[in-house]
Amino acid sequence: MPVKTDERPFLLADLPPSQAQVRLAIALVAALLLAFGVTAPFLHIPLQRVDAFIPTLEGICVVSDLITAALLYAQFSITRRWTLLVLSSGYLFTALIVIPHALIFPGAFTPTGLLSAGLQSSAWLYTFWHAGLPLAVIVYVLLRDADSATSMSDHSLVAIISLSVAAVVGLVCGLTWIATAGEWLLPRIFLDSVHADPSRIWQTGIVDWSLTAGALALLWLRRRSVLDLWLMVMCCTWLLELTLTAVLLANRFSLGWYASRIYTLAASIVVLLVLLSETTTLYANLARSVWRQRGAREARQVAMDAMAASIAHEIKQPLGAMVTNARAS
């Protein structure tokens, strides 16, 4: 029979969400839906073009997703579960592919973008970008039930993480090459740097939308941990963004387009904030535990010193009497 232990899970991949966390997640999704509903009637209002908007926002997303990937890699190094490696690789892919997207976005650095980009390059990189993480989440959920902690040496662990990073970097470079040098092979989505073909953008966007919806459905059906809960919030945010960019909009620099990029930022930081919060909580609990152990150790030392003094006193009295009697004799 399996041996029962009193150990409770302490990592996000194992820790069940509390009622407060569930309520917070629901409130956040409700706030996003409310914001979506408020802006819906004004989505097509054109706004002033701000070329610095994309590099600034996507620079924040790169840093956020890189930190999230690093924290998930750290959890993989502790639990040795392959599903966490897949998820951390997905976040690393998302962080890295944002870099060429910002570089080649028309007007961000040059009128047509860097890396010899064409008119369709940024649109296709956006499509690749929003397909990577949902696919990683789907694999994470499907393989989780069969996944268990694997014993491996520290050298093997470093090699596996290095191979994962190298594979992601190679994939990002390959997709960037396809979207730039091979741009002429891809279907046309944008008619110019601002206006898109509604039918084409819908066809490409619905693929990302379906992948994200599938990831959300799997997480809902097999949810069990704090990480699952906030991945669901991330998927909900991406669905709102993709609904704007792939279904309701066809033009850049409108109110809805700017709003969709705010959803991008929210989706990027939500899991990071939870990881940082739980890591801080874990560190605080560890510090309190160390302080309690140190206090208990000091209390035991004081008790031992008092006991030693008492024993010495009890021994000195008869020894003193014996010495006095010997001198008298």
Coordinates of C-alpha atoms in Angstrom, one line a residue:
M1 CA 0.0 0.0 0.0
P2 CA 1.3 3.5 -0.7
V3 CA 2.7 5.3 2.3
K4 CA 0.8 8.4 3.3
T5 CA 2.8 11.5 4.0
D6 CA 1.9 14.9 5.5
E7 CA 3.9 16.7 2.9
R8 CA 1.9 19.4 1.1
P9 CA 2.8 20.6 -2.4
F10 CA 4.5 24.0 -2.5
L11 CA 5.1 24.6 -6.2
L12 CA 2.6 26.2 -8.5
A13 CA 2.4 23.1 -10.7
D14 CA 1.2 21.1 -7.8
L15 CA -0.4 23.5 -5.3
P16 CA -4.2 23.6 -5.5
P17 CA -5.7 27.1 -5.8
S18 CA -7.3 28.7 -2.8
Q19 CA -10.8 30.2 -2.9
A20 CA -9.3 33.7 -2.8
Q21 CA -7.1 33.0 -5.8
V22 CA -10.1 31.6 -7.7
R23 CA -12.2 34.7 -6.9
L24 CA -9.3 37.0 -7.9
A25 CA -9.0 35.2 -11.3
I26 CA -12.7 35.5 -11.9
A27 CA -12.7 39.1 -11.0
L28 CA -9.8 39.8 -13.4
V29 CA -11.4 38.0 -16.3
A30 CA -14.7 39.9 -15.5
A31 CA -12.8 43.2 -15.6
L32 CA -11.2 42.3 -18.9
L33 CA -14.6 41.4 -20.3
L34 CA -16.1 44.7 -19.0
A35 CA -13.3 46.6 -20.6
F36 CA -13.9 44.7 -23.9
G37 CA -17.6 45.5 -23.7
V38 CA -17.0 49.2 -23.0
T39 CA -14.6 49.6 -26.0
A40 CA -16.5 47.4 -28.4
P41 CA -18.7 50.2 -29.9
F42 CA -15.6 52.4 -30.6
L43 CA -13.2 49.8 -32.0
H44 CA -13.0 51.3 -35.5
I45 CA -12.3 54.8 -34.4
P46 CA -8.9 55.8 -35.9
L47 CA -6.3 57.2 -33.6
Q48 CA -3.0 58.9 -34.1
R49 CA -0.2 56.6 -35.2
V50 CA 2.5 56.2 -32.5
D51 CA 5.4 54.3 -34.0
A52 CA 7.1 53.9 -30.6
F53 CA 4.1 52.1 -29.2
I54 CA 5.0 48.6 -30.5
P55 CA 8.7 48.6 -29.5
T56 CA 7.9 49.9 -26.0
L57 CA 5.0 47.5 -25.4
E58 CA 6.7 44.5 -26.9
G59 CA 10.0 45.2 -25.1
I60 CA 8.0 44.9 -21.8
C61 CA 6.5 41.6 -23.1
V62 CA 10.0 40.2 -23.9
V63 CA 11.3 40.9 -20.4
S64 CA 8.2 39.6 -18.8
D65 CA 8.1 36.3 -20.8
L66 CA 11.8 35.7 -20.4
I67 CA 11.5 36.0 -16.6
T68 CA 8.4 33.7 -16.7
A69 CA 10.3 31.1 -18.7
A70 CA 13.3 31.3 -16.3
L71 CA 11.0 30.7 -13.3
L72 CA 9.4 27.8 -15.0
Y73 CA 12.8 26.3 -16.0
A74 CA 13.7 26.6 -12.3
Q75 CA 10.5 24.7 -11.3
F76 CA 11.5 22.0 -13.9
S77 CA 14.9 21.8 -12.3
I78 CA 13.2 21.0 -9.0
T79 CA 10.4 18.7 -10.1
R80 CA 12.1 17.2 -13.1
R81 CA 8.8 17.0 -15.0
W82 CA 8.8 17.2 -18.8
T83 CA 5.5 19.1 -18.9
L84 CA 7.1 22.0 -17.2
L85 CA 10.0 21.9 -19.7
V86 CA 7.4 22.1 -22.5
L87 CA 5.6 25.1 -20.9
S88 CA 8.8 27.0 -20.1
S89 CA 9.9 26.4 -23.7
G90 CA 6.6 27.8 -24.9
Y91 CA 7.2 31.0 -22.9
L92 CA 10.7 31.3 -24.1
F93 CA 9.4 31.0 -27.7
T94 CA 6.9 33.7 -27.1
A95 CA 9.6 36.0 -25.6
L96 CA 12.1 35.5 -28.4
I97 CA 9.7 35.7 -31.4
V98 CA 8.4 39.1 -30.2
I99 CA 11.9 40.5 -30.8
P100 CA 11.9 40.1 -34.6
H101 CA 8.2 41.1 -34.7
A102 CA 9.1 44.4 -33.1
L103 CA 12.1 44.9 -35.4
I104 CA 10.2 44.3 -38.6
F105 CA 7.0 46.1 -37.7
P106 CA 6.5 48.9 -40.2
G107 CA 7.4 52.3 -38.8
A108 CA 8.9 51.0 -35.5
F109 CA 12.5 51.5 -36.6
T110 CA 12.3 52.1 -40.3
P111 CA 9.3 52.8 -42.6
T112 CA 9.3 49.2 -43.9
G113 CA 10.9 47.4 -40.9
L114 CA 14.4 45.9 -40.4
L115 CA 15.7 42.4 -41.5
S116 CA 14.7 43.1 -45.1
A117 CA 11.1 42.5 -44.1
G118 CA 8.2 42.7 -46.5
L119 CA 4.7 44.0 -46.1
Q120 CA 3.3 40.6 -44.8
S121 CA 6.3 39.8 -42.5
S122 CA 5.0 41.3 -39.3
A123 CA 1.5 39.8 -39.8
W124 CA 2.9 36.3 -40.2
L125 CA 5.2 36.6 -37.3
Y126 CA 2.2 37.7 -35.2
T127 CA 0.4 34.6 -36.3
F128 CA 3.4 32.3 -35.4
W129 CA 3.8 34.2 -32.1
H130 CA 0.2 33.5 -31.0
A131 CA 0.3 29.8 -32.1
G132 CA 3.4 28.8 -30.0
L133 CA 2.2 29.2 -26.4
P134 CA -1.2 27.7 -26.9
L135 CA 0.4 24.6 -28.5
A136 CA 2.8 24.4 -25.5
V137 CA -0.2 24.6 -23.1
I138 CA -2.1 21.9 -25.0
V139 CA 1.0 19.6 -24.8
Y140 CA 1.5 20.5 -21.1
V141 CA -2.1 19.5 -20.2
L142 CA -2.3 16.3 -22.4
L143 CA 1.0 14.9 -21.1
R144 CA 0.6 15.9 -17.5
D145 CA -1.3 12.8 -16.3
A146 CA 1.4 10.5 -17.7
D147 CA 4.3 12.7 -16.5
S148 CA 6.2 12.0 -13.3
A149 CA 9.4 13.2 -11.7
T150 CA 12.4 11.8 -13.6
S151 CA 15.7 11.2 -11.9
M152 CA 18.6 12.9 -13.7
S153 CA 21.9 14.2 -12.7
D154 CA 22.6 18.0 -12.5
H155 CA 24.8 17.6 -15.7
S156 CA 22.0 16.0 -17.6
L157 CA 19.6 18.7 -16.3
V158 CA 21.8 21.5 -17.6
A159 CA 22.2 19.7 -21.0
I160 CA 18.4 19.2 -21.3
I161 CA 17.6 22.9 -20.6
S162 CA 20.4 24.0 -23.0
L163 CA 19.0 21.8 -25.7
S164 CA 15.5 23.2 -25.1
V165 CA 16.8 26.8 -25.3
A166 CA 18.8 25.9 -28.5
A167 CA 15.8 24.3 -30.1
V168 CA 13.6 27.3 -29.4
V169 CA 16.2 29.7 -30.7
G170 CA 16.5 27.7 -33.9
L171 CA 12.7 27.6 -34.3
V172 CA 12.4 31.3 -33.9
C173 CA 15.2 32.0 -36.4
G174 CA 13.6 29.6 -38.9
L175 CA 10.2 31.2 -38.6
T176 CA 11.7 34.7 -38.9
W177 CA 13.5 33.6 -42.0
I178 CA 10.2 32.3 -43.5
A179 CA 8.4 35.5 -42.6
T180 CA 11.1 37.7 -44.1
A181 CA 13.1 36.0 -46.9
G182 CA 10.3 33.7 -47.7
E183 CA 7.6 36.3 -47.4
W184 CA 6.7 36.0 -51.1
L185 CA 5.6 32.4 -50.4
L186 CA 3.0 33.3 -47.8
P187 CA -0.5 34.5 -48.6
R188 CA -1.1 38.2 -48.6
I189 CA -2.8 39.6 -45.5
F190 CA -2.2 43.3 -45.5
L191 CA -3.0 45.6 -48.4
D192 CA -0.7 48.3 -47.1
S193 CA 1.0 49.1 -43.8
V194 CA -2.3 50.0 -42.1
H195 CA -5.2 48.2 -43.9
A196 CA -5.6 44.4 -44.1
D197 CA -7.8 42.1 -46.2
P198 CA -10.6 41.2 -43.7
S199 CA -11.1 37.7 -45.2
R200 CA -7.4 36.8 -45.1
I201 CA -6.8 38.1 -41.6
W202 CA -9.8 36.2 -40.4
Q203 CA -8.5 33.0 -42.0
T204 CA -5.1 33.2 -40.3
G205 CA -6.5 34.6 -37.0
I206 CA -9.1 31.9 -36.6
V207 CA -6.3 29.3 -36.4
D208 CA -4.7 31.0 -33.4
W209 CA -8.1 31.7 -31.9
S210 CA -9.0 28.0 -32.1
L211 CA -5.7 26.8 -30.6
T212 CA -6.1 29.2 -27.7
A213 CA -9.7 28.2 -27.2
G214 CA -8.7 24.5 -27.2
A215 CA -5.9 25.2 -24.6
L216 CA -8.5 27.0 -22.4
A217 CA -11.0 24.1 -22.7
L218 CA -8.4 21.5 -21.8
L219 CA -7.2 23.6 -18.8
W220 CA -10.8 23.9 -17.7
L221 CA -11.5 20.2 -17.9
R222 CA -8.2 19.1 -16.3
R223 CA -7.5 22.0 -13.9
R224 CA -5.9 21.1 -10.7
S225 CA -3.2 23.7 -9.7
V226 CA -2.6 27.4 -9.2
L227 CA -0.6 27.4 -12.5
D228 CA -3.5 25.9 -14.4
L229 CA -5.8 28.7 -13.0
W230 CA -3.6 31.5 -14.2
L231 CA -2.9 29.9 -17.5
M232 CA -6.6 29.9 -18.0
V233 CA -6.7 33.7 -17.3
M234 CA -3.9 34.1 -19.8
C235 CA -5.8 32.2 -22.4
C236 CA -8.9 34.2 -21.8
T237 CA -6.9 37.4 -22.3
W238 CA -5.4 36.1 -25.6
L239 CA -8.9 35.2 -26.8
L240 CA -10.1 38.7 -26.3
E241 CA -7.0 40.0 -28.1
L242 CA -7.4 37.6 -31.0
T243 CA -11.1 38.4 -31.2
L244 CA -10.2 42.0 -31.8
T245 CA -7.4 41.5 -34.2
A246 CA -8.7 38.5 -36.2
V247 CA -12.5 38.9 -36.1
L248 CA -13.6 42.5 -35.5
L249 CA -10.7 44.5 -36.9
A250 CA -8.8 44.8 -40.1
N251 CA -6.9 48.1 -39.6
R252 CA -4.0 49.1 -37.5
F253 CA -3.8 52.2 -35.3
S254 CA -7.5 52.2 -34.4
L255 CA -8.9 52.2 -30.8
G256 CA -9.5 48.5 -31.0
W257 CA -6.0 47.8 -32.3
Y258 CA -4.4 49.7 -29.4
A259 CA -6.7 47.9 -27.0
S260 CA -5.7 44.5 -28.3
R261 CA -2.1 45.3 -27.6
I262 CA -3.0 46.1 -24.0
Y263 CA -4.5 42.7 -23.8
T264 CA -1.2 41.3 -25.1
L265 CA 0.6 43.0 -22.2
A266 CA -1.9 41.7 -19.7
A267 CA -1.6 38.2 -20.9
S268 CA 2.2 38.5 -20.7
I269 CA 2.4 39.6 -17.1
V270 CA -0.4 37.7 -15.5
V271 CA 1.5 34.4 -15.0
L272 CA 4.7 36.2 -14.1
L273 CA 3.0 38.1 -11.3
V274 CA 1.6 34.9 -9.8
L275 CA 5.0 33.2 -10.1
L276 CA 6.7 36.1 -8.4
S277 CA 4.0 36.3 -5.7
E278 CA 4.1 32.6 -4.9
T279 CA 7.9 32.6 -5.0
T280 CA 7.9 35.5 -2.5
T281 CA 5.4 33.7 -0.3
L282 CA 7.5 30.5 -0.4
Y283 CA 10.6 32.5 0.5
A284 CA 8.8 34.2 3.4
N285 CA 7.6 30.8 4.7
L286 CA 11.1 29.4 4.4
A287 CA 12.5 32.4 6.3
R288 CA 10.0 32.1 9.1
S289 CA 10.7 28.4 9.3
V290 CA 14.4 29.1 9.6
W291 CA 13.8 31.7 12.3
R292 CA 11.6 29.3 14.3
Q293 CA 14.3 26.6 14.0
R294 CA 16.9 29.0 15.1
G295 CA 14.8 30.2 18.1
A296 CA 14.1 26.6 19.1
R297 CA 17.8 25.8 18.8
E298 CA 18.7 28.8 21.0
A299 CA 16.1 27.8 23.5
R300 CA 17.5 24.3 23.6
Q301 CA 21.0 25.7 24.1
V302 CA 19.8 27.9 27.0
A303 CA 18.0 24.9 28.6
M304 CA 21.2 22.8 28.2
D305 CA 23.3 25.5 29.8
A306 CA 20.9 25.8 32.7
M307 CA 20.8 22.0 33.1
A308 CA 24.7 21.9 33.1
A309 CA 24.8 24.6 35.7
S310 CA 22.3 22.8 37.9
I311 CA 24.2 19.5 37.6
A312 CA 27.5 21.3 38.4
H313 CA 25.9 22.9 41.4
E314 CA 24.5 19.6 42.7
I315 CA 27.9 17.9 42.2
K316 CA 29.9 20.7 43.8
Q317 CA 28.0 20.5 47.1
P318 CA 28.8 16.9 48.1
L319 CA 32.3 17.2 46.7
G320 CA 32.8 20.3 48.9
A321 CA 31.5 18.5 51.9
M322 CA 33.8 15.5 51.2
V323 CA 36.8 17.8 50.9
T324 CA 35.9 19.7 54.1
N325 CA 35.5 16.4 56.0
A326 CA 38.8 15.1 54.6
R327 CA 40.6 18.2 55.8
A328 CA 39.0 18.0 59.2
S329 CA 40.1 14.4 59.6

